[in-house]
Amino acid sequence: AQKVTQAQTEISVVEKEDVTLDCVYETRDTTYYLFWYKQPPSGELVFLIRRNSFDEQNEISGRYSWNFQKSTSSFNFTITASQVVDSAVYFCALSEGREYGNKLVFGAGTILRVKS
Amino acid sequence: EAQVTQNPRYLITVTGKKLTVTCSQNMNHEYMSWYRQDPGLGLRQIYYSMNVEVTDKGDVPEGYKVSRKEKRNFPLILESPSPNQTSLYFCASKATLNQADTQYFGPGTRLTVL
């Protein structure tokens, strides 16, 4: 079965600290897609990144970086030099194929609190 | 501006009073979907639609109905709401049925059923 686990329910850091959010997934597919979304206090869901299963190159976007490791079925997200504006709930998700309704399977989310 | 819109954004209602949450996208997307978000559970899919007049159940469809009469609209209907349907609801859409496509979400509708 498809499953996404975000074991960290809540993380608190002080501004400028680096923080890593863990995501572990289970899938039956050989080709699959992983996503991260951010949900700030205002409530909307903001798309951050998509990664396909055949590209294990890590990705960096400003202070954000993602480490995809197929061998451990993990897709971790690191924020460098965290800021108060990074406070949000972060969701990791796995995309199902058409035969399973094209749905996103979400983890439970990690609440990140960045204190000044 | 490309977007998914939902209305209302907030709704407090009573058990048994039928309600509809509207969802509209202006991107000519083929696929639309509804999710509900509950603490500790992440988001779970309620219903989805792969095309006009084509809808199907997701993981938690009980107590909900949907329709897709036009490509841009995908309303969520609660015929007889109950307190366990108190939740945050999101509509989402994506361009095609390709597994790789990114789903974009509406702003959410916070529903409270008393």
PDB file of C-alpha atoms in Angstrom:
ATOM      1  CA  ALA A   1       0.000   0.000   0.000  1.00  0.00           C
ATOM      2  CA  GLN A   2       1.063   3.558  -0.595  1.00  0.00           C
ATOM      3  CA  LYS A   3       1.977   5.296   2.609  1.00  0.00           C
ATOM      4  CA  VAL A   4       3.815   8.437   3.676  1.00  0.00           C
ATOM      5  CA  THR A   5       5.197   8.817   7.180  1.00  0.00           C
ATOM      6  CA  GLN A   6       6.276  12.068   8.734  1.00  0.00           C
ATOM      7  CA  ALA A   7       7.414  10.935  12.139  1.00  0.00           C
ATOM      8  CA  GLN A   8       8.087  14.416  13.497  1.00  0.00           C
ATOM      9  CA  THR A   9       4.790  15.836  14.692  1.00  0.00           C
ATOM     10  CA  GLU A  10       6.235  19.163  15.771  1.00  0.00           C
ATOM     11  CA  ILE A  11       9.649  20.807  15.676  1.00  0.00           C
ATOM     12  CA  SER A  12      10.674  24.030  17.382  1.00  0.00           C
ATOM     13  CA  VAL A  13      13.853  25.864  16.454  1.00  0.00           C
ATOM     14  CA  VAL A  14      15.351  29.267  17.021  1.00  0.00           C
ATOM     15  CA  GLU A  15      15.768  31.565  14.078  1.00  0.00           C
ATOM     16  CA  LYS A  16      18.886  30.922  11.972  1.00  0.00           C
ATOM     17  CA  GLU A  17      19.083  27.285  12.973  1.00  0.00           C
ATOM     18  CA  ASP A  18      19.005  24.652  10.255  1.00  0.00           C
ATOM     19  CA  VAL A  19      16.157  22.171  10.422  1.00  0.00           C
ATOM     20  CA  THR A  20      15.402  18.939   8.580  1.00  0.00           C
ATOM     21  CA  LEU A  21      11.920  17.540   8.118  1.00  0.00           C
ATOM     22  CA  ASP A  22      11.808  13.812   7.541  1.00  0.00           C
ATOM     23  CA  CYS A  23       9.618  11.973   5.066  1.00  0.00           C
ATOM     24  CA  VAL A  24       9.585   8.213   4.530  1.00  0.00           C
ATOM     25  CA  TYR A  25       7.352   6.584   1.961  1.00  0.00           C
ATOM     26  CA  GLU A  26       6.139   3.162   0.868  1.00  0.00           C
ATOM     27  CA  THR A  27       5.007   2.487  -2.666  1.00  0.00           C
ATOM     28  CA  ARG A  28       4.153  -0.391  -4.949  1.00  0.00           C
ATOM     29  CA  ASP A  29       5.207   1.551  -8.037  1.00  0.00           C
ATOM     30  CA  THR A  30       8.559   1.630  -9.767  1.00  0.00           C
ATOM     31  CA  THR A  31       7.829   5.092 -11.132  1.00  0.00           C
ATOM     32  CA  TYR A  32       6.405   7.562  -8.669  1.00  0.00           C
ATOM     33  CA  TYR A  33       6.399  11.215  -7.744  1.00  0.00           C
ATOM     34  CA  LEU A  34       6.942  12.902  -4.422  1.00  0.00           C
ATOM     35  CA  PHE A  35       5.856  16.362  -3.378  1.00  0.00           C
ATOM     36  CA  TRP A  36       6.278  18.804  -0.548  1.00  0.00           C
ATOM     37  CA  TYR A  37       3.635  21.364   0.337  1.00  0.00           C
ATOM     38  CA  LYS A  38       3.718  24.184   2.867  1.00  0.00           C
ATOM     39  CA  GLN A  39       0.678  25.290   4.853  1.00  0.00           C
ATOM     40  CA  PRO A  40       1.322  28.655   6.532  1.00  0.00           C
ATOM     41  CA  PRO A  41      -0.889  29.895   9.382  1.00  0.00           C
ATOM     42  CA  SER A  42      -3.242  31.460   6.820  1.00  0.00           C
ATOM     43  CA  GLY A  43      -4.216  27.923   5.834  1.00  0.00           C
ATOM     44  CA  GLU A  44      -3.609  27.605   2.119  1.00  0.00           C
ATOM     45  CA  LEU A  45      -1.462  24.831   0.658  1.00  0.00           C
ATOM     46  CA  VAL A  46       1.557  26.024  -1.249  1.00  0.00           C
ATOM     47  CA  PHE A  47       3.391  23.689  -3.610  1.00  0.00           C
ATOM     48  CA  LEU A  48       7.147  23.589  -2.954  1.00  0.00           C
ATOM     49  CA  ILE A  49       8.675  20.818  -5.017  1.00  0.00           C
ATOM     50  CA  ARG A  50       8.033  17.723  -7.096  1.00  0.00           C
ATOM     51  CA  ARG A  51      10.557  14.906  -7.488  1.00  0.00           C
ATOM     52  CA  ASN A  52      10.330  11.819  -9.695  1.00  0.00           C
ATOM     53  CA  SER A  53      11.644   8.436  -8.693  1.00  0.00           C
ATOM     54  CA  PHE A  54      14.250   8.155 -11.403  1.00  0.00           C
ATOM     55  CA  ASP A  55      16.044  11.370 -10.545  1.00  0.00           C
ATOM     56  CA  GLU A  56      17.979  11.076  -7.297  1.00  0.00           C
ATOM     57  CA  GLN A  57      19.835  14.333  -7.692  1.00  0.00           C
ATOM     58  CA  ASN A  58      19.386  16.556  -4.667  1.00  0.00           C
ATOM     59  CA  GLU A  59      17.765  19.908  -5.245  1.00  0.00           C
ATOM     60  CA  ILE A  60      18.437  23.300  -3.745  1.00  0.00           C
ATOM     61  CA  SER A  61      16.270  26.381  -3.981  1.00  0.00           C
ATOM     62  CA  GLY A  62      17.574  29.265  -1.938  1.00  0.00           C
ATOM     63  CA  ARG A  63      17.460  28.220   1.718  1.00  0.00           C
ATOM     64  CA  TYR A  64      15.506  25.074   0.881  1.00  0.00           C
ATOM     65  CA  SER A  65      17.050  21.776  -0.104  1.00  0.00           C
ATOM     66  CA  TRP A  66      15.714  18.296  -0.625  1.00  0.00           C
ATOM     67  CA  ASN A  67      17.492  14.994  -0.221  1.00  0.00           C
ATOM     68  CA  PHE A  68      15.929  12.076  -2.083  1.00  0.00           C
ATOM     69  CA  GLN A  69      17.287   8.620  -1.255  1.00  0.00           C
ATOM     70  CA  LYS A  70      15.604   5.734  -2.998  1.00  0.00           C
ATOM     71  CA  SER A  71      17.579   3.179  -0.996  1.00  0.00           C
ATOM     72  CA  THR A  72      15.969   4.326   2.249  1.00  0.00           C
ATOM     73  CA  SER A  73      12.675   5.484   0.684  1.00  0.00           C
ATOM     74  CA  SER A  74      13.158   8.941   2.078  1.00  0.00           C
ATOM     75  CA  PHE A  75      12.610  12.441   0.760  1.00  0.00           C
ATOM     76  CA  ASN A  76      13.817  14.821   3.453  1.00  0.00           C
ATOM     77  CA  PHE A  77      13.499  18.588   3.412  1.00  0.00           C
ATOM     78  CA  THR A  78      16.063  20.932   4.958  1.00  0.00           C
ATOM     79  CA  ILE A  79      15.651  24.615   5.671  1.00  0.00           C
ATOM     80  CA  THR A  80      18.947  26.412   6.174  1.00  0.00           C
ATOM     81  CA  ALA A  81      19.102  29.470   8.426  1.00  0.00           C
ATOM     82  CA  SER A  82      15.434  29.233   9.334  1.00  0.00           C
ATOM     83  CA  GLN A  83      13.298  32.344   9.607  1.00  0.00           C
ATOM     84  CA  VAL A  84      10.089  33.101  11.464  1.00  0.00           C
ATOM     85  CA  VAL A  85       8.249  33.138   8.133  1.00  0.00           C
ATOM     86  CA  ASP A  86       9.117  29.462   7.728  1.00  0.00           C
ATOM     87  CA  SER A  87       6.714  28.627  10.571  1.00  0.00           C
ATOM     88  CA  ALA A  88       4.091  26.417   8.983  1.00  0.00           C
ATOM     89  CA  VAL A  89       2.852  22.884   8.625  1.00  0.00           C
ATOM     90  CA  TYR A  90       4.788  20.961   6.008  1.00  0.00           C
ATOM     91  CA  PHE A  91       3.331  18.005   4.172  1.00  0.00           C
ATOM     92  CA  CYS A  92       5.097  15.347   2.188  1.00  0.00           C
ATOM     93  CA  ALA A  93       2.948  13.528  -0.398  1.00  0.00           C
ATOM     94  CA  LEU A  94       3.169  10.684  -2.903  1.00  0.00           C
ATOM     95  CA  SER A  95       1.274  10.691  -6.195  1.00  0.00           C
ATOM     96  CA  GLU A  96      -0.754   7.648  -7.158  1.00  0.00           C
ATOM     97  CA  GLY A  97      -1.264   6.538 -10.726  1.00  0.00           C
ATOM     98  CA  ARG A  98      -4.418   6.873 -12.782  1.00  0.00           C
ATOM     99  CA  GLU A  99      -5.615   3.408 -11.846  1.00  0.00           C
ATOM    100  CA  TYR A 100      -5.710   4.530  -8.197  1.00  0.00           C
ATOM    101  CA  GLY A 101      -7.467   7.796  -8.828  1.00  0.00           C
ATOM    102  CA  ASN A 102      -4.474  10.056  -9.292  1.00  0.00           C
ATOM    103  CA  LYS A 103      -4.718  11.022  -5.670  1.00  0.00           C
ATOM    104  CA  LEU A 104      -2.014  12.396  -3.465  1.00  0.00           C
ATOM    105  CA  VAL A 105      -1.249  10.296  -0.411  1.00  0.00           C
ATOM    106  CA  PHE A 106      -0.238  12.696   2.336  1.00  0.00           C
ATOM    107  CA  GLY A 107       1.783  12.292   5.470  1.00  0.00           C
ATOM    108  CA  ALA A 108       0.313  13.621   8.701  1.00  0.00           C
ATOM    109  CA  GLY A 109       2.376  16.774   8.446  1.00  0.00           C
ATOM    110  CA  THR A 110       5.111  18.347  10.563  1.00  0.00           C
ATOM    111  CA  ILE A 111       4.440  21.570  12.433  1.00  0.00           C
ATOM    112  CA  LEU A 112       7.513  23.786  12.316  1.00  0.00           C
ATOM    113  CA  ARG A 113       7.766  26.632  14.798  1.00  0.00           C
ATOM    114  CA  VAL A 114      10.610  29.089  14.306  1.00  0.00           C
ATOM    115  CA  LYS A 115      11.122  31.417  17.238  1.00  0.00           C
ATOM    116  CA  SER A 116      12.892  34.757  17.042  1.00  0.00           C
TER     117      SER A 116
ATOM    118  CA  GLU B   1      -4.493  34.894 -12.452  1.00  0.00           C
ATOM    119  CA  ALA B   2      -4.483  31.094 -12.538  1.00  0.00           C
ATOM    120  CA  GLN B   3      -6.252  29.841  -9.460  1.00  0.00           C
ATOM    121  CA  VAL B   4      -8.600  27.457  -7.720  1.00  0.00           C
ATOM    122  CA  THR B   5     -11.346  29.206  -5.797  1.00  0.00           C
ATOM    123  CA  GLN B   6     -13.634  27.839  -3.116  1.00  0.00           C
ATOM    124  CA  ASN B   7     -16.692  29.272  -1.445  1.00  0.00           C
ATOM    125  CA  PRO B   8     -17.506  29.783   1.291  1.00  0.00           C
ATOM    126  CA  ARG B   9     -14.204  30.000   3.134  1.00  0.00           C
ATOM    127  CA  TYR B  10     -15.853  29.515   6.518  1.00  0.00           C
ATOM    128  CA  LEU B  11     -19.156  27.872   7.349  1.00  0.00           C
ATOM    129  CA  ILE B  12     -20.883  26.974  10.577  1.00  0.00           C
ATOM    130  CA  THR B  13     -24.001  24.886  10.188  1.00  0.00           C
ATOM    131  CA  VAL B  14     -26.198  22.448  12.076  1.00  0.00           C
ATOM    132  CA  THR B  15     -26.626  18.731  11.734  1.00  0.00           C
ATOM    133  CA  GLY B  16     -28.815  17.722   8.820  1.00  0.00           C
ATOM    134  CA  LYS B  17     -28.897  21.011   6.939  1.00  0.00           C
ATOM    135  CA  LYS B  18     -27.807  20.410   3.361  1.00  0.00           C
ATOM    136  CA  LEU B  19     -24.907  22.490   2.127  1.00  0.00           C
ATOM    137  CA  THR B  20     -22.747  22.915  -0.953  1.00  0.00           C
ATOM    138  CA  VAL B  21     -19.166  24.050  -1.142  1.00  0.00           C
ATOM    139  CA  THR B  22     -18.290  25.359  -4.575  1.00  0.00           C
ATOM    140  CA  CYS B  23     -14.965  24.899  -6.338  1.00  0.00           C
ATOM    141  CA  SER B  24     -13.903  26.504  -9.570  1.00  0.00           C
ATOM    142  CA  GLN B  25     -10.655  26.559 -11.547  1.00  0.00           C
ATOM    143  CA  ASN B  26      -9.741  28.837 -14.435  1.00  0.00           C
ATOM    144  CA  MET B  27      -6.865  26.804 -15.845  1.00  0.00           C
ATOM    145  CA  ASN B  28      -8.844  24.401 -18.049  1.00  0.00           C
ATOM    146  CA  HIS B  29      -7.595  21.540 -15.902  1.00  0.00           C
ATOM    147  CA  GLU B  30      -8.846  18.073 -16.650  1.00  0.00           C
ATOM    148  CA  TYR B  31      -8.602  16.634 -13.136  1.00  0.00           C
ATOM    149  CA  MET B  32     -10.277  17.932 -10.000  1.00  0.00           C
ATOM    150  CA  SER B  33     -10.440  16.532  -6.514  1.00  0.00           C
ATOM    151  CA  TRP B  34     -11.666  17.144  -2.975  1.00  0.00           C
ATOM    152  CA  TYR B  35      -9.671  16.463   0.179  1.00  0.00           C
ATOM    153  CA  ARG B  36     -10.384  16.889   3.831  1.00  0.00           C
ATOM    154  CA  GLN B  37      -7.718  17.735   6.384  1.00  0.00           C
ATOM    155  CA  ASP B  38      -7.928  16.503   9.964  1.00  0.00           C
ATOM    156  CA  PRO B  39      -5.323  16.819  12.722  1.00  0.00           C
ATOM    157  CA  GLY B  40      -2.859  13.966  12.745  1.00  0.00           C
ATOM    158  CA  LEU B  41      -4.251  12.496   9.538  1.00  0.00           C
ATOM    159  CA  GLY B  42      -2.968  14.837   6.886  1.00  0.00           C
ATOM    160  CA  LEU B  43      -5.213  15.235   3.859  1.00  0.00           C
ATOM    161  CA  ARG B  44      -7.428  12.447   2.576  1.00  0.00           C
ATOM    162  CA  GLN B  45      -9.178  12.331  -0.761  1.00  0.00           C
ATOM    163  CA  ILE B  46     -12.979  12.407  -0.740  1.00  0.00           C
ATOM    164  CA  TYR B  47     -13.892  12.340  -4.452  1.00  0.00           C
ATOM    165  CA  TYR B  48     -12.194  13.038  -7.715  1.00  0.00           C
ATOM    166  CA  SER B  49     -13.101  13.713 -11.317  1.00  0.00           C
ATOM    167  CA  MET B  50     -11.065  12.874 -14.380  1.00  0.00           C
ATOM    168  CA  ASN B  51     -13.356  14.668 -16.810  1.00  0.00           C
ATOM    169  CA  VAL B  52     -16.776  16.213 -17.227  1.00  0.00           C
ATOM    170  CA  GLU B  53     -19.449  13.802 -16.009  1.00  0.00           C
ATOM    171  CA  VAL B  54     -16.775  11.394 -14.721  1.00  0.00           C
ATOM    172  CA  THR B  55     -16.472  11.201 -10.941  1.00  0.00           C
ATOM    173  CA  ASP B  56     -15.320   8.532  -8.535  1.00  0.00           C
ATOM    174  CA  LYS B  57     -14.877   7.876  -4.852  1.00  0.00           C
ATOM    175  CA  GLY B  58     -11.671   8.547  -3.006  1.00  0.00           C
ATOM    176  CA  ASP B  59     -10.713   7.182   0.377  1.00  0.00           C
ATOM    177  CA  VAL B  60     -13.399   8.841   2.515  1.00  0.00           C
ATOM    178  CA  PRO B  61     -16.517   9.399   0.361  1.00  0.00           C
ATOM    179  CA  GLU B  62     -19.238   8.562   2.912  1.00  0.00           C
ATOM    180  CA  GLY B  63     -21.634  11.427   3.470  1.00  0.00           C
ATOM    181  CA  TYR B  64     -20.515  13.412   0.415  1.00  0.00           C
ATOM    182  CA  LYS B  65     -21.622  13.859  -3.164  1.00  0.00           C
ATOM    183  CA  VAL B  66     -20.029  15.652  -6.084  1.00  0.00           C
ATOM    184  CA  SER B  67     -20.864  16.572  -9.638  1.00  0.00           C
ATOM    185  CA  ARG B  68     -18.885  17.722 -12.669  1.00  0.00           C
ATOM    186  CA  LYS B  69     -21.254  19.217 -15.173  1.00  0.00           C
ATOM    187  CA  GLU B  70     -18.722  21.716 -16.464  1.00  0.00           C
ATOM    188  CA  LYS B  71     -14.980  21.400 -16.711  1.00  0.00           C
ATOM    189  CA  ARG B  72     -14.254  24.335 -14.435  1.00  0.00           C
ATOM    190  CA  ASN B  73     -16.620  23.511 -11.535  1.00  0.00           C
ATOM    191  CA  PHE B  74     -16.608  20.689  -9.035  1.00  0.00           C
ATOM    192  CA  PRO B  75     -18.984  21.311  -6.115  1.00  0.00           C
ATOM    193  CA  LEU B  76     -18.959  19.239  -2.942  1.00  0.00           C
ATOM    194  CA  ILE B  77     -22.377  18.467  -1.501  1.00  0.00           C
ATOM    195  CA  LEU B  78     -23.178  17.384   2.020  1.00  0.00           C
ATOM    196  CA  GLU B  79     -26.789  16.208   1.947  1.00  0.00           C
ATOM    197  CA  SER B  80     -27.107  15.739   5.706  1.00  0.00           C
ATOM    198  CA  PRO B  81     -24.012  17.033   7.483  1.00  0.00           C
ATOM    199  CA  SER B  82     -22.963  15.474  10.763  1.00  0.00           C
ATOM    200  CA  PRO B  83     -20.466  16.659  13.398  1.00  0.00           C
ATOM    201  CA  ASN B  84     -17.833  14.187  12.190  1.00  0.00           C
ATOM    202  CA  GLN B  85     -17.717  16.143   8.936  1.00  0.00           C
ATOM    203  CA  THR B  86     -16.316  19.129  10.774  1.00  0.00           C
ATOM    204  CA  SER B  87     -13.036  19.610   8.965  1.00  0.00           C
ATOM    205  CA  LEU B  88     -10.935  21.754   6.653  1.00  0.00           C
ATOM    206  CA  TYR B  89     -11.783  21.032   3.027  1.00  0.00           C
ATOM    207  CA  PHE B  90      -9.601  21.605   0.004  1.00  0.00           C
ATOM    208  CA  CYS B  91     -10.400  21.476  -3.653  1.00  0.00           C
ATOM    209  CA  ALA B  92      -7.520  20.745  -6.011  1.00  0.00           C
ATOM    210  CA  SER B  93      -6.949  20.537  -9.732  1.00  0.00           C
ATOM    211  CA  LYS B  94      -4.249  19.471 -12.124  1.00  0.00           C
ATOM    212  CA  ALA B  95      -3.766  19.863 -15.830  1.00  0.00           C
ATOM    213  CA  THR B  96      -3.954  16.264 -17.014  1.00  0.00           C
ATOM    214  CA  LEU B  97      -4.287  12.715 -15.721  1.00  0.00           C
ATOM    215  CA  ASN B  98      -0.518  12.293 -15.790  1.00  0.00           C
ATOM    216  CA  GLN B  99       0.749  11.055 -12.442  1.00  0.00           C
ATOM    217  CA  ALA B 100       3.570  13.584 -12.643  1.00  0.00           C
ATOM    218  CA  ASP B 101       1.327  16.632 -12.762  1.00  0.00           C
ATOM    219  CA  THR B 102       1.244  18.865  -9.718  1.00  0.00           C
ATOM    220  CA  GLN B 103      -2.068  19.358  -7.954  1.00  0.00           C
ATOM    221  CA  TYR B 104      -2.849  22.958  -7.061  1.00  0.00           C
ATOM    222  CA  PHE B 105      -5.101  23.642  -4.136  1.00  0.00           C
ATOM    223  CA  GLY B 106      -7.806  26.153  -3.390  1.00  0.00           C
ATOM    224  CA  PRO B 107      -7.660  28.294  -0.242  1.00  0.00           C
ATOM    225  CA  GLY B 108      -9.675  25.847   1.854  1.00  0.00           C
ATOM    226  CA  THR B 109     -13.112  25.860   3.468  1.00  0.00           C
ATOM    227  CA  ARG B 110     -13.349  25.476   7.217  1.00  0.00           C
ATOM    228  CA  LEU B 111     -16.614  23.722   8.038  1.00  0.00           C
ATOM    229  CA  THR B 112     -18.083  23.321  11.503  1.00  0.00           C
ATOM    230  CA  VAL B 113     -21.155  21.134  11.959  1.00  0.00           C
ATOM    231  CA  LEU B 114     -22.908  21.609  15.299  1.00  0.00           C
TER     232      LEU B 114
END
